Coordinates of C-alpha atoms in Angstrom, one line a residue:
Chain A
M15 CA -66.7 -96.5 3.9
S16 CA -68.2 -96.7 7.4
V17 CA -71.3 -95.3 8.9
I18 CA -70.8 -92.3 11.2
P19 CA -73.4 -92.2 14.0
P20 CA -75.6 -89.1 13.9
A21 CA -75.1 -86.1 16.2
T22 CA -75.6 -86.7 19.8
P23 CA -75.4 -84.0 22.5
S24 CA -74.5 -86.6 25.1
A25 CA -70.8 -86.3 24.4
H26 CA -71.0 -82.8 25.7
A27 CA -71.5 -81.9 29.4
V28 CA -75.0 -80.5 29.0
P29 CA -76.5 -79.1 32.2
D30 CA -80.1 -80.4 32.8
S31 CA -81.4 -76.9 32.5
V32 CA -80.0 -76.6 28.9
L33 CA -81.0 -80.2 28.0
A34 CA -84.6 -79.4 29.0
E35 CA -84.7 -76.6 26.4
L36 CA -83.3 -78.7 23.6
P37 CA -86.0 -80.2 21.3
A38 CA -85.8 -84.0 21.1
P39 CA -85.5 -85.0 17.4
A40 CA -88.4 -86.9 16.0
A41 CA -87.6 -90.6 15.7
P42 CA -88.2 -92.2 12.3
L43 CA -91.6 -93.9 11.9
V44 CA -90.2 -96.4 9.5
E45 CA -87.0 -98.3 10.2
A46 CA -84.6 -98.8 7.3
P47 CA -81.0 -99.8 6.9
A48 CA -78.8 -96.7 7.3
P49 CA -77.8 -95.4 3.8
P50 CA -74.1 -95.2 3.2
R51 CA -72.3 -91.9 3.8
R52 CA -68.7 -90.7 3.5
S53 CA -66.3 -92.2 6.1
A54 CA -64.4 -89.7 8.2
A55 CA -61.3 -90.6 6.2
E56 CA -63.2 -89.7 3.0
E57 CA -64.4 -86.5 4.5
A58 CA -60.9 -85.5 5.5
R59 CA -59.4 -86.4 2.1
T60 CA -62.1 -84.6 0.3
L61 CA -61.6 -81.4 2.3
V62 CA -57.9 -81.4 1.5
A63 CA -58.4 -82.2 -2.2
D64 CA -60.9 -79.4 -2.5
A65 CA -59.0 -76.5 -0.8
K66 CA -56.2 -74.3 -1.8
L67 CA -56.1 -72.1 1.3
G68 CA -55.2 -73.5 4.7
A69 CA -54.1 -72.4 8.1
L70 CA -50.6 -73.4 9.1
A71 CA -49.5 -73.8 12.7
S72 CA -45.8 -73.6 13.2
I73 CA -43.5 -72.9 16.1
T74 CA -41.5 -69.7 16.6
A75 CA -37.9 -69.4 17.8
D76 CA -39.4 -68.8 21.3
G77 CA -41.4 -72.0 21.1
D78 CA -44.7 -70.2 20.7
P79 CA -47.5 -71.2 18.3
W80 CA -47.9 -69.2 15.2
A81 CA -50.9 -69.3 12.9
S82 CA -50.7 -68.1 9.3
M83 CA -52.6 -68.5 6.1
V84 CA -50.9 -70.5 3.3
T85 CA -51.9 -71.6 -0.1
F86 CA -51.2 -75.3 -0.7
A87 CA -51.6 -78.1 -3.3
D88 CA -52.8 -81.6 -2.6
L89 CA -50.3 -84.3 -3.5
D90 CA -52.2 -87.6 -2.8
G91 CA -53.3 -86.2 0.6
E92 CA -50.0 -84.6 1.5
P93 CA -50.2 -80.8 1.4
V94 CA -47.5 -79.1 -0.6
L95 CA -46.5 -75.6 0.7
C96 CA -44.2 -73.0 -0.9
V97 CA -43.3 -70.3 1.7
S98 CA -40.8 -67.5 1.9
R99 CA -38.0 -67.3 4.5
L100 CA -38.8 -63.6 4.6
A101 CA -42.1 -64.6 6.3
L102 CA -42.1 -65.7 9.9
H103 CA -43.8 -69.1 9.1
G104 CA -41.0 -69.8 6.6
R105 CA -38.3 -69.1 9.2
N106 CA -40.3 -71.2 11.7
L107 CA -40.3 -74.2 9.3
D108 CA -36.6 -73.8 8.5
A109 CA -35.8 -74.2 12.2
D110 CA -38.5 -76.6 13.4
Q111 CA -40.3 -78.9 10.9
R112 CA -43.2 -79.7 13.2
A113 CA -46.4 -78.3 11.5
S114 CA -50.1 -78.6 11.4
L115 CA -52.5 -77.5 8.7
A116 CA -56.3 -76.8 9.1
V117 CA -58.6 -76.7 6.1
T118 CA -62.2 -75.7 6.0
A119 CA -65.0 -76.4 3.5
E120 CA -66.6 -73.4 1.8
V121 CA -69.1 -71.8 4.2
P122 CA -72.0 -70.3 2.3
P123 CA -72.8 -66.7 3.2
G124 CA -74.9 -66.5 6.3
A125 CA -74.3 -70.1 7.3
D126 CA -72.9 -71.1 10.7
P127 CA -69.2 -72.0 10.2
S128 CA -69.4 -74.1 13.4
D129 CA -71.6 -76.5 11.5
H130 CA -69.4 -76.9 8.4
G131 CA -66.6 -79.4 7.7
R132 CA -63.0 -78.8 8.7
V133 CA -60.0 -81.0 9.2
T134 CA -56.6 -80.7 10.9
L135 CA -53.6 -82.5 9.7
A136 CA -50.4 -82.6 11.8
G137 CA -46.9 -84.0 11.3
H138 CA -43.6 -82.9 9.9
V139 CA -42.7 -81.0 6.8
V140 CA -39.9 -82.2 4.6
R141 CA -38.1 -80.8 1.5
P142 CA -39.2 -83.1 -1.3
Q143 CA -36.4 -84.6 -3.4
G144 CA -36.0 -86.0 -6.9
A145 CA -39.2 -87.2 -8.5
E146 CA -41.3 -86.2 -5.5
R147 CA -40.0 -82.6 -5.8
E148 CA -41.0 -82.5 -9.4
R149 CA -44.5 -83.8 -8.6
A150 CA -44.8 -81.4 -5.7
E151 CA -43.8 -78.4 -7.8
A152 CA -46.2 -79.5 -10.6
A153 CA -49.1 -79.9 -8.3
Y154 CA -48.4 -76.5 -6.7
A155 CA -48.1 -74.8 -10.1
E156 CA -51.4 -76.2 -11.2
A157 CA -53.2 -75.3 -7.9
I158 CA -51.7 -71.8 -7.5
P159 CA -51.1 -70.1 -10.9
S160 CA -49.2 -67.1 -9.4
A161 CA -46.6 -69.6 -8.2
G162 CA -45.3 -69.4 -11.7
V163 CA -43.5 -66.2 -10.5
F164 CA -43.0 -66.4 -6.8
A165 CA -42.0 -70.0 -6.5
R166 CA -38.9 -69.2 -8.5
F167 CA -37.7 -66.5 -6.0
D168 CA -34.7 -67.8 -4.1
D169 CA -36.3 -67.1 -0.7
F170 CA -39.1 -69.6 -1.3
T171 CA -38.9 -73.2 -0.2
F172 CA -41.2 -76.1 -1.2
W173 CA -42.3 -78.3 1.7
V174 CA -44.4 -81.4 1.8
L175 CA -46.4 -82.2 5.0
R176 CA -45.9 -85.8 6.1
V177 CA -49.3 -86.5 7.8
E178 CA -49.0 -88.2 11.2
R179 CA -52.3 -87.2 12.7
V180 CA -55.8 -86.4 11.2
R181 CA -58.8 -85.0 13.0
W182 CA -62.0 -84.3 11.2
V183 CA -65.0 -82.2 12.3
G184 CA -68.0 -82.3 10.1
G185 CA -70.2 -79.9 12.1
F186 CA -72.2 -80.1 15.3
G187 CA -71.7 -83.6 16.7
R188 CA -70.0 -85.0 13.7
M189 CA -66.3 -85.6 14.3
A190 CA -63.7 -88.4 14.3
S191 CA -60.0 -89.1 14.3
V192 CA -58.7 -90.8 11.2
T193 CA -55.6 -93.0 11.0
P194 CA -53.0 -91.8 8.5
P195 CA -53.2 -95.0 6.4
A196 CA -57.0 -94.7 6.2
Y197 CA -56.6 -91.0 5.2
R198 CA -54.1 -91.8 2.5
E199 CA -56.2 -94.6 1.0
A200 CA -59.4 -92.7 1.0
E201 CA -60.7 -91.5 -2.3
P202 CA -61.7 -87.8 -2.5
D203 CA -65.4 -87.3 -3.2
P204 CA -65.7 -86.1 -6.8
V205 CA -68.6 -83.9 -5.9
G206 CA -66.6 -81.9 -3.4
S207 CA -66.7 -81.5 0.3
F208 CA -69.7 -79.2 0.3
P209 CA -71.4 -78.8 -3.1
A210 CA -72.9 -75.4 -2.1
F211 CA -74.5 -74.8 -5.5
A212 CA -76.3 -78.2 -5.6
V213 CA -77.5 -77.8 -2.1
S214 CA -79.0 -74.3 -2.7
H215 CA -80.4 -75.4 -6.0
L216 CA -82.2 -78.3 -4.4
N217 CA -83.6 -76.1 -1.6
E218 CA -84.7 -73.2 -3.9
D219 CA -86.2 -75.2 -6.8
H220 CA -86.9 -78.8 -5.6
A221 CA -88.5 -78.6 -2.2
D222 CA -91.2 -81.0 -3.4
A223 CA -88.6 -83.6 -4.5
L224 CA -86.9 -83.4 -1.1
L225 CA -90.2 -83.9 0.7
A226 CA -90.9 -87.0 -1.4
M227 CA -87.5 -88.4 -0.4
A228 CA -88.1 -87.7 3.3
R229 CA -91.5 -89.4 3.1
A230 CA -90.6 -92.4 0.9
V231 CA -87.1 -93.4 1.9
G232 CA -86.2 -91.0 4.8
G233 CA -88.2 -92.8 7.5
H234 CA -90.8 -90.0 7.9
P235 CA -93.9 -90.8 5.9
D236 CA -95.7 -87.9 7.7
A237 CA -93.1 -85.3 6.8
T238 CA -94.6 -81.9 5.9
A239 CA -91.4 -80.2 4.6
A240 CA -87.8 -81.1 4.0
S241 CA -84.6 -79.2 3.1
C242 CA -81.1 -80.3 2.1
L243 CA -78.4 -79.8 4.7
R244 CA -75.5 -81.5 2.9
A245 CA -74.9 -83.5 -0.2
D246 CA -72.1 -86.0 -1.1
R247 CA -71.5 -88.8 -3.6
Y248 CA -73.5 -91.3 -1.6
G249 CA -76.7 -89.3 -0.8
L250 CA -78.2 -86.3 1.0
D251 CA -78.7 -85.2 4.6
L252 CA -82.2 -83.7 5.0
H253 CA -83.7 -81.6 7.6
V254 CA -87.3 -82.8 8.0
H255 CA -90.3 -81.3 9.6
T256 CA -93.1 -83.6 10.9
P257 CA -96.1 -83.1 13.1
R258 CA -94.0 -84.9 15.8
G259 CA -91.1 -82.5 15.6
E260 CA -88.0 -82.0 13.5
A261 CA -85.4 -84.6 12.5
E262 CA -82.4 -85.2 10.3
A263 CA -82.7 -88.0 7.8
R264 CA -80.2 -89.6 5.5
V265 CA -81.4 -90.6 2.0
G266 CA -79.1 -92.6 -0.3
F267 CA -78.5 -92.7 -4.0
A268 CA -78.9 -95.9 -6.0
A269 CA -75.2 -95.6 -6.9
P270 CA -72.5 -93.2 -5.8
A271 CA -71.9 -90.2 -8.0
R272 CA -68.6 -90.7 -9.9
E273 CA -68.1 -87.2 -11.3
R274 CA -68.1 -83.6 -10.1
D275 CA -71.5 -83.0 -11.7
G276 CA -72.8 -86.4 -10.9
L277 CA -75.2 -85.2 -8.2
R278 CA -77.9 -84.2 -10.8
A279 CA -78.5 -87.6 -12.2
A280 CA -78.3 -89.2 -8.8
T281 CA -80.9 -86.9 -7.3
V282 CA -83.2 -87.3 -10.3
E283 CA -83.1 -91.1 -9.8
L284 CA -83.7 -90.7 -6.1
T285 CA -86.6 -88.4 -6.7
R286 CA -88.2 -90.8 -9.2
R287 CA -87.8 -93.7 -6.9
S288 CA -89.3 -91.8 -4.0
R289 CA -92.3 -90.7 -6.0
A290 CA -92.9 -94.2 -7.4
L291 CA -92.9 -95.5 -3.8
L292 CA -95.4 -92.9 -2.8
A293 CA -97.7 -93.3 -5.8
Chain B
M5 CA -52.9 -43.4 9.3
S6 CA -49.7 -43.9 7.5
V7 CA -48.8 -44.6 3.9
I8 CA -47.7 -48.0 3.0
P9 CA -45.2 -48.3 0.2
P10 CA -46.4 -50.1 -2.8
A11 CA -45.3 -53.6 -3.7
T12 CA -41.6 -54.0 -4.4
P13 CA -40.1 -57.3 -5.6
S14 CA -36.8 -56.2 -4.2
A15 CA -37.5 -57.6 -0.8
H16 CA -37.5 -61.1 -2.3
A17 CA -34.4 -62.9 -3.6
V18 CA -35.3 -62.7 -7.2
P19 CA -32.9 -64.4 -9.6
D20 CA -31.9 -62.2 -12.6
S21 CA -33.5 -64.7 -15.0
V22 CA -36.9 -64.3 -13.2
L23 CA -36.4 -60.5 -12.9
A24 CA -35.9 -60.2 -16.6
E25 CA -39.3 -61.7 -17.2
L26 CA -41.2 -59.5 -14.8
P27 CA -42.7 -56.5 -16.5
A28 CA -41.6 -53.1 -15.0
P29 CA -44.6 -51.1 -13.9
A30 CA -45.3 -47.9 -15.8
A31 CA -44.3 -44.9 -13.8
P32 CA -46.9 -42.1 -13.3
L33 CA -46.7 -39.3 -15.8
V34 CA -48.1 -36.8 -13.3
E35 CA -46.7 -36.6 -9.8
A36 CA -49.2 -36.0 -7.1
P37 CA -49.2 -36.4 -3.3
A38 CA -50.0 -40.0 -2.4
P39 CA -53.6 -40.3 -1.4
P40 CA -54.2 -41.7 2.1
R41 CA -54.8 -45.4 2.6
R42 CA -55.5 -47.6 5.6
S43 CA -52.5 -48.0 7.9
A44 CA -51.3 -51.6 8.6
A45 CA -52.9 -51.3 12.0
E46 CA -56.2 -50.3 10.5
E47 CA -55.9 -53.2 8.0
A48 CA -55.3 -55.6 10.8
R49 CA -58.1 -54.3 13.0
T50 CA -60.6 -54.3 10.1
L51 CA -59.8 -58.0 9.3
V52 CA -60.4 -59.0 12.8
A53 CA -63.6 -56.9 13.2
D54 CA -65.0 -58.4 9.9
A55 CA -64.4 -62.1 10.5
K56 CA -66.1 -64.7 12.6
L57 CA -64.0 -67.7 11.5
G58 CA -60.3 -67.9 12.3
A59 CA -57.5 -70.4 12.5
L60 CA -56.1 -71.1 15.9
A61 CA -52.6 -72.4 16.6
S62 CA -52.2 -74.0 19.9
I63 CA -49.6 -76.3 21.5
T64 CA -50.4 -80.0 22.2
A65 CA -49.3 -81.9 25.3
D66 CA -46.3 -83.1 23.3
G67 CA -45.3 -79.5 22.5
D68 CA -46.4 -79.9 18.8
P69 CA -48.2 -77.1 16.9
W70 CA -51.9 -77.8 16.3
A71 CA -54.0 -75.8 13.8
S72 CA -57.8 -75.7 14.1
M73 CA -60.7 -73.7 12.9
V74 CA -62.6 -71.6 15.5
T75 CA -65.4 -69.2 15.5
F76 CA -64.7 -66.0 17.4
A77 CA -66.0 -62.6 18.2
D78 CA -64.1 -59.3 18.2
L79 CA -64.0 -57.5 21.6
D80 CA -62.2 -54.2 20.8
G81 CA -59.5 -56.1 18.8
E82 CA -59.2 -59.0 21.3
P83 CA -60.7 -62.2 19.9
V84 CA -63.2 -64.1 22.1
L85 CA -63.2 -67.9 21.7
C86 CA -65.5 -70.5 23.1
V87 CA -64.1 -73.9 22.8
S88 CA -64.9 -77.4 24.2
R89 CA -62.5 -79.3 26.4
L90 CA -63.7 -82.4 24.4
A91 CA -61.8 -80.9 21.4
L92 CA -58.0 -81.1 21.3
H93 CA -57.6 -77.3 20.9
G94 CA -59.7 -76.9 24.1
R95 CA -57.4 -79.3 26.0
N96 CA -54.4 -77.5 24.5
L97 CA -55.5 -74.1 25.8
D98 CA -56.3 -75.5 29.2
A99 CA -52.8 -76.7 29.6
D100 CA -50.8 -74.0 27.8
Q101 CA -52.3 -70.6 27.2
R102 CA -50.0 -69.5 24.4
A103 CA -52.1 -69.1 21.2
S104 CA -52.1 -67.4 17.8
L105 CA -55.1 -66.6 15.6
A106 CA -55.0 -66.1 11.8
V107 CA -57.8 -64.4 10.0
T108 CA -58.3 -63.9 6.3
A109 CA -60.5 -61.5 4.2
E110 CA -63.2 -63.0 2.0
V111 CA -61.6 -64.3 -1.1
P112 CA -63.9 -63.9 -4.1
P113 CA -64.4 -67.1 -6.2
G114 CA -61.5 -67.5 -8.7
A115 CA -59.3 -64.9 -7.0
D116 CA -55.8 -65.7 -5.8
P117 CA -55.8 -66.1 -2.0
S118 CA -52.1 -65.2 -2.0
D119 CA -53.1 -61.6 -3.0
H120 CA -55.7 -61.1 -0.3
G121 CA -55.5 -59.7 3.2
R122 CA -54.8 -61.8 6.2
V123 CA -53.5 -61.1 9.7
T124 CA -51.9 -63.1 12.5
L125 CA -52.4 -62.2 16.1
A126 CA -50.4 -64.0 18.8
G127 CA -50.3 -63.9 22.6
H128 CA -51.9 -65.6 25.5
V129 CA -55.5 -66.5 26.1
V130 CA -57.1 -65.7 29.5
R131 CA -60.4 -66.6 31.1
P132 CA -62.3 -63.3 31.2
Q133 CA -63.7 -62.3 34.7
G134 CA -66.4 -60.1 35.9
A135 CA -67.5 -57.3 33.5
E136 CA -65.1 -58.5 30.8
R137 CA -66.6 -61.9 30.9
E138 CA -70.1 -60.4 30.5
R139 CA -68.9 -58.3 27.5
A140 CA -67.0 -61.3 26.0
E141 CA -70.1 -63.6 26.3
A142 CA -72.4 -60.9 24.8
A143 CA -70.0 -60.3 21.9
Y144 CA -69.7 -64.0 21.2
A145 CA -73.5 -64.5 21.4
E146 CA -74.1 -61.7 18.9
A147 CA -71.4 -62.9 16.5
I148 CA -72.2 -66.7 16.7
P149 CA -76.0 -67.3 17.2
S150 CA -75.6 -71.0 17.7
A151 CA -73.6 -70.2 20.8
G152 CA -76.9 -69.7 22.5
V153 CA -76.9 -73.4 23.0
F154 CA -73.3 -74.7 23.0
A155 CA -71.8 -71.9 25.0
R156 CA -73.9 -73.2 27.9
F157 CA -72.5 -76.7 27.8
D158 CA -70.2 -77.3 30.8
D159 CA -67.3 -78.5 28.6
F160 CA -67.1 -75.1 26.8
T161 CA -64.8 -72.4 28.1
F162 CA -64.6 -68.7 27.1
W163 CA -61.2 -67.3 26.3
V164 CA -60.0 -63.9 25.4
L165 CA -56.7 -63.5 23.4
R166 CA -54.4 -60.9 24.8
V167 CA -52.7 -59.7 21.7
E168 CA -48.9 -59.4 22.0
R169 CA -47.9 -59.6 18.4
V170 CA -49.6 -58.6 15.1
R171 CA -48.4 -59.3 11.6
W172 CA -50.5 -58.2 8.6
V173 CA -50.2 -59.3 5.0
G174 CA -52.3 -57.4 2.5
G175 CA -51.2 -59.4 -0.6
F176 CA -48.2 -59.5 -2.9
G177 CA -45.6 -57.1 -1.5
R178 CA -48.0 -55.5 1.0
M179 CA -47.2 -56.5 4.6
A180 CA -46.1 -55.0 7.9
S181 CA -45.8 -55.7 11.6
V182 CA -48.0 -53.6 13.9
T183 CA -47.4 -52.8 17.5
P184 CA -50.2 -54.0 19.9
P185 CA -51.0 -50.4 21.0
A186 CA -51.4 -49.2 17.4
Y187 CA -53.5 -52.3 16.7
R188 CA -55.8 -51.6 19.7
E189 CA -56.2 -47.9 18.9
A190 CA -56.9 -48.4 15.2
E191 CA -60.5 -48.0 14.1
P192 CA -62.0 -50.8 11.9
D193 CA -62.9 -49.6 8.4
P194 CA -66.7 -49.4 8.3
V195 CA -66.7 -50.6 4.6
G196 CA -65.0 -53.9 5.6
S197 CA -61.7 -55.4 4.8
F198 CA -62.5 -56.3 1.2
P199 CA -65.9 -55.0 0.0
A200 CA -66.2 -57.6 -2.7
F201 CA -69.6 -56.5 -3.9
A202 CA -68.5 -52.9 -4.4
V203 CA -65.3 -53.9 -6.2
S204 CA -67.1 -56.3 -8.6
H205 CA -69.9 -53.7 -9.2
L206 CA -67.4 -51.0 -10.1
N207 CA -65.6 -53.4 -12.5
E208 CA -68.8 -54.8 -14.1
D209 CA -70.8 -51.6 -14.5
H210 CA -68.5 -48.5 -14.1
A211 CA -65.3 -49.2 -16.1
D212 CA -65.7 -45.7 -17.7
A213 CA -65.7 -44.1 -14.2
L214 CA -62.5 -46.0 -13.2
L215 CA -60.8 -44.9 -16.4
A216 CA -61.7 -41.3 -15.7
M217 CA -60.2 -41.6 -12.2
A218 CA -57.0 -43.2 -13.5
R219 CA -56.6 -40.4 -16.1
A220 CA -57.6 -37.4 -13.9
V221 CA -56.2 -38.2 -10.5
G222 CA -54.3 -41.5 -10.8
G223 CA -51.2 -40.0 -12.5
H224 CA -51.8 -41.8 -15.8
P225 CA -53.5 -39.3 -18.2
D226 CA -52.8 -41.7 -21.1
A227 CA -54.6 -44.7 -19.5
T228 CA -56.6 -46.8 -21.9
A229 CA -58.4 -49.0 -19.3
A230 CA -58.6 -49.3 -15.5
S231 CA -60.1 -51.8 -13.1
C232 CA -60.6 -51.8 -9.3
L233 CA -58.3 -54.1 -7.3
R234 CA -59.3 -53.0 -3.8
A235 CA -61.6 -50.5 -2.1
D236 CA -61.5 -49.0 1.4
R237 CA -62.9 -46.0 3.3
Y238 CA -60.1 -43.7 1.9
G239 CA -60.1 -44.6 -1.8
L240 CA -59.5 -47.2 -4.4
D241 CA -56.5 -49.2 -5.8
L242 CA -56.7 -49.3 -9.5
H243 CA -55.0 -51.6 -12.1
V244 CA -54.2 -49.3 -15.0
H245 CA -53.4 -50.1 -18.6
T246 CA -51.3 -47.5 -20.5
P247 CA -49.4 -47.6 -23.9
R248 CA -46.3 -47.5 -21.7
G249 CA -47.3 -50.7 -19.8
E250 CA -49.4 -51.5 -16.7
A251 CA -49.4 -49.9 -13.3
E252 CA -51.2 -49.8 -10.0
A253 CA -52.6 -46.4 -9.0
R254 CA -54.2 -45.1 -5.8
V255 CA -57.1 -42.7 -6.1
G256 CA -58.4 -41.0 -2.9
F257 CA -61.9 -40.0 -1.8
A258 CA -62.7 -36.3 -0.9
A259 CA -63.6 -37.6 2.6
P260 CA -63.4 -41.1 4.1
A261 CA -66.5 -43.2 4.0
R262 CA -68.0 -43.4 7.5
E263 CA -70.6 -46.1 7.1
R264 CA -70.7 -49.6 5.6
D265 CA -72.5 -48.4 2.5
G266 CA -70.5 -45.2 2.3
L267 CA -68.5 -46.3 -0.8
R268 CA -71.3 -45.4 -3.2
A269 CA -71.4 -41.7 -2.4
A270 CA -67.6 -41.5 -2.2
T271 CA -67.0 -43.1 -5.6
V272 CA -69.8 -41.0 -7.2
E273 CA -68.0 -37.8 -5.9
L274 CA -64.6 -39.1 -7.1
T275 CA -66.1 -39.9 -10.5
R276 CA -67.6 -36.4 -10.9
R277 CA -64.4 -34.8 -9.7
S278 CA -62.4 -36.8 -12.2
R279 CA -64.7 -36.1 -15.1
A280 CA -64.7 -32.4 -14.3
L281 CA -60.9 -32.3 -14.4
L282 CA -60.9 -34.1 -17.8
A283 CA -63.6 -31.8 -19.3

């Protein structure tokens, strides 16, 4: 688990005229050690473990790129596909096993998809053999119930993507490449890549708790309002309003959540701790 | 507007052992002219007009396929992209303008993404010039509000995909290729590619109306239950239960819906007409 630096516009080629319009974020008033967050490898693994629908890039007989939607299962980080040779992407993979799969986190209605997590895996697909084939078929059958019928048609082929390249984008200014070994070894976050229900519940019903976190442990004791941008097993990303401007702040849990519904207990503890510090 | 044949498993290579397990659909008891439905070109155009997030396939410097998520705007069927040269897909397009974009309909939670609409466009991206550039930038700014900032960074480039190939998949057994001229000329369905709210509202609150439709105009006068699978400007696809087995039935509106919220009036008319025929 490493710390990813926060968004910085300086990587982009921002003209001075645009830069002048961008509000400078308010710096924390209180310095504190940066709370832990998911590493890029954990972000990538979590996105793949969470999704069942991805976008495949394959190569046509003419050498052209071809994008198509595919359902897939996660086999320890390696996507399992089951595609028909009647479909162009199936014929493409039969002839050329180079492939890439892009997966995106759930984007809540009305949210900006540019500011949500996605990951690209790239490598080669192989036909799994022996025990791996059994595990691949079982994983696919569990993820995609309708495969109970179509996976048994003779025109369908199981493929496993051997991951040779991983590129993660978390949203504006949050991105990193990940080595294949780090990707394979990373544990998927049990709370999911973007726990949309928890985030909207915090924002709708617990704005006071988020404000206490921002003031007590978020570095902004003068905060006037706070909302939750993202949540993961290690903590929350907050959007904070202060009289000095707006800021993003990271607040960490006492211990990482270990289960899918572990965010509730972790945020309750963080709220109590924040309120005790402010009392 | 053409009529698309219903799903047939015969296109797939179905082993006899699997075929024996598949229930044969109940044939209609009453023959009637097939109600109109969206053509494949209309399906494809509607998917592109509805979406803001797509999957791009581009070619890396090594000639490998690369899948990535992109936001886009619809400019009369040609997707407008705005991507950074700091991102691999941006460098890919700079060096090789061959590109493909896959777009999917909204998949309701719990639904099988294999049975939902998606489309692949393929062709070349070009940098729009003059009036087209102005229209492309305006369309993108309207579709993607955050572009008001990032589209002005110097590392971002606007691209328009010239569509040379279109492949639509509507779900199990519903698919077709579409010629680029037919795609360009097709009108997007104002009710959207998959009006999820209308479909779930019909199923939750109007099961009696759907049953009346199935009995009166769906060809199954002995139907015992019906639910809505899909809705479009021309009518509804129903899943029908009969004592003879299950079936899909198409029921058509008196006139196509002409507005986004036009499904309500059209289904009310269809319900009244069905009940009058049964009275």
